[in-house]
Amino acid sequence: QEKLVESGGGLVQPGGSLRLSCAASGFILDDYSIGWFRQAPGKGREFVASIDWSGSRTNYSDSAKGRFTISRDNAKNTVSLQMNTLKPEDTAVYYCAVARDGYYYTHMDRYDSWGQGTQVTVSS
């Protein structure tokens, strides 16, 4: 069964860091792009970052630019999102998703499979 599983969420103080991971099971990520999205309480799901199949092209939301870094490790079949200088407004459930054509889209409707999400809470 193909599955994406996010991990690494938790409670962190403002200014702190977290590293989220997205692990695939039942399929290989090598040819696929990955996107990270988030959904805060009472809000819609929004784009955070994406990486193409090769790992050479990335895209970030304005809020993530300069603070978050997306990367992939095909040997481990995982994609990571390093989040630094976290702010309370980063509090959300973070989801990873796969686009099987390998392009690093920003729109969630271009993604085919989704994980269950991991909670990130930034609070003092």
Short mmCIF file of C-alpha atoms in Angstrom, two decimals:
data_model
loop_
_atom_site.label_atom_id
_atom_site.label_comp_id
_atom_site.label_asym_id
_atom_site.label_seq_id
_atom_site.Cartn_x
_atom_site.Cartn_y
_atom_site.Cartn_z
CA GLN A 1 0.00 0.00 0.00
CA GLU A 2 1.39 3.38 -0.99
CA LYS A 3 1.66 5.77 1.89
CA LEU A 4 3.24 9.08 2.88
CA VAL A 5 4.00 9.65 6.54
CA GLU A 6 5.03 12.98 8.01
CA SER A 7 6.99 13.24 11.24
CA GLY A 8 8.99 15.75 13.24
CA GLY A 9 6.23 18.08 14.36
CA GLY A 10 5.86 19.31 17.91
CA LEU A 11 5.81 22.29 20.21
CA VAL A 12 8.59 24.85 19.81
CA GLN A 13 9.18 28.35 21.11
CA PRO A 14 9.22 31.33 18.77
CA GLY A 15 12.61 31.59 17.11
CA GLY A 16 13.17 27.86 17.39
CA SER A 17 13.63 25.22 14.70
CA LEU A 18 12.02 21.98 13.63
CA ARG A 19 12.82 19.49 10.91
CA LEU A 20 9.89 17.74 9.32
CA SER A 21 10.29 14.53 7.35
CA CYS A 22 8.07 12.95 4.75
CA ALA A 23 8.71 9.24 4.26
CA ALA A 24 7.23 7.16 1.49
CA SER A 25 6.37 3.51 1.81
CA GLY A 26 5.14 1.21 -0.90
CA PHE A 27 6.59 3.36 -3.68
CA ILE A 28 9.79 5.16 -4.69
CA LEU A 29 9.97 8.94 -4.61
CA ASP A 30 12.83 9.29 -7.11
CA ASP A 31 10.76 10.43 -10.10
CA TYR A 32 8.22 12.47 -8.17
CA SER A 33 8.13 15.97 -6.85
CA ILE A 34 7.10 16.69 -3.27
CA GLY A 35 5.20 19.61 -1.87
CA TRP A 36 4.75 20.73 1.69
CA PHE A 37 1.50 22.46 2.62
CA ARG A 38 0.02 23.59 5.89
CA GLN A 39 -3.38 24.27 7.35
CA ALA A 40 -3.94 26.47 10.37
CA PRO A 41 -7.15 26.24 12.43
CA GLY A 42 -10.05 27.85 10.59
CA LYS A 43 -7.99 28.47 7.45
CA GLY A 44 -7.51 26.79 4.11
CA ARG A 45 -4.55 24.64 3.17
CA GLU A 46 -1.69 26.73 1.83
CA PHE A 47 1.50 26.04 -0.07
CA VAL A 48 4.77 26.13 1.84
CA ALA A 49 7.51 24.62 -0.35
CA SER A 50 8.09 22.15 -3.16
CA ILE A 51 11.00 20.32 -4.75
CA ASP A 52 11.20 18.72 -8.17
CA TRP A 53 12.09 15.12 -8.91
CA SER A 54 15.80 15.89 -9.30
CA GLY A 55 16.14 18.00 -6.17
CA SER A 56 17.66 20.83 -8.20
CA ARG A 57 14.61 23.08 -8.32
CA THR A 58 12.63 24.35 -5.40
CA ASN A 59 9.83 26.78 -4.74
CA TYR A 60 8.85 28.56 -1.52
CA SER A 61 5.97 30.66 -0.33
CA ASP A 62 6.85 34.20 0.61
CA SER A 63 6.41 33.34 4.29
CA ALA A 64 8.80 30.38 4.02
CA LYS A 65 11.48 32.02 1.92
CA GLY A 66 14.69 32.56 3.84
CA ARG A 67 13.53 30.52 6.84
CA PHE A 68 12.57 27.10 5.48
CA THR A 69 14.61 24.72 3.35
CA ILE A 70 13.20 21.74 1.48
CA SER A 71 15.52 18.89 0.54
CA ARG A 72 15.33 15.28 -0.53
CA ASP A 73 17.29 12.14 0.16
CA ASN A 74 16.35 9.59 -2.47
CA ALA A 75 18.54 6.94 -0.83
CA LYS A 76 16.29 7.16 2.23
CA ASN A 77 13.14 7.78 0.19
CA THR A 78 12.39 10.88 2.21
CA VAL A 79 11.93 14.61 1.81
CA SER A 80 12.64 17.04 4.63
CA LEU A 81 11.54 20.53 5.53
CA GLN A 82 13.97 22.37 7.78
CA MET A 83 12.13 25.21 9.49
CA ASN A 84 14.13 27.90 11.27
CA THR A 85 13.18 31.13 13.05
CA LEU A 86 9.69 29.81 13.63
CA LYS A 87 6.87 32.23 14.39
CA PRO A 88 3.50 31.71 16.08
CA GLU A 89 1.84 32.19 12.69
CA ASP A 90 3.64 29.05 11.48
CA THR A 91 1.40 27.01 13.77
CA ALA A 92 -0.50 24.55 11.59
CA VAL A 93 -0.81 20.95 10.53
CA TYR A 94 1.87 20.33 7.91
CA TYR A 95 1.23 17.91 5.06
CA CYS A 96 3.47 16.47 2.38
CA ALA A 97 2.15 15.45 -1.00
CA VAL A 98 3.43 13.81 -4.18
CA ALA A 99 3.12 15.04 -7.76
CA ARG A 100 3.84 12.06 -9.98
CA ASP A 101 4.84 14.05 -13.03
CA GLY A 102 7.84 15.44 -11.16
CA TYR A 103 7.07 19.14 -11.45
CA TYR A 104 7.38 21.32 -8.36
CA TYR A 105 3.90 22.82 -8.30
CA THR A 106 2.59 25.36 -5.84
CA HIS A 107 -1.08 24.43 -6.26
CA MET A 108 -2.44 21.66 -4.08
CA ASP A 109 -4.75 20.32 -6.78
CA ARG A 110 -1.68 19.26 -8.79
CA TYR A 111 -0.68 16.77 -6.12
CA ASP A 112 -1.85 13.17 -6.23
CA SER A 113 -1.24 11.63 -2.83
CA TRP A 114 -1.17 13.14 0.63
CA GLY A 115 0.06 12.20 4.06
CA GLN A 116 -1.97 12.53 7.25
CA GLY A 117 -0.11 15.57 8.52
CA THR A 118 2.00 16.50 11.53
CA GLN A 119 1.15 19.24 14.01
CA VAL A 120 3.54 22.14 14.46
CA THR A 121 2.82 24.53 17.33
CA VAL A 122 4.93 27.62 17.86
CA SER A 123 4.22 29.14 21.25
CA SER A 124 5.99 30.43 24.32
#
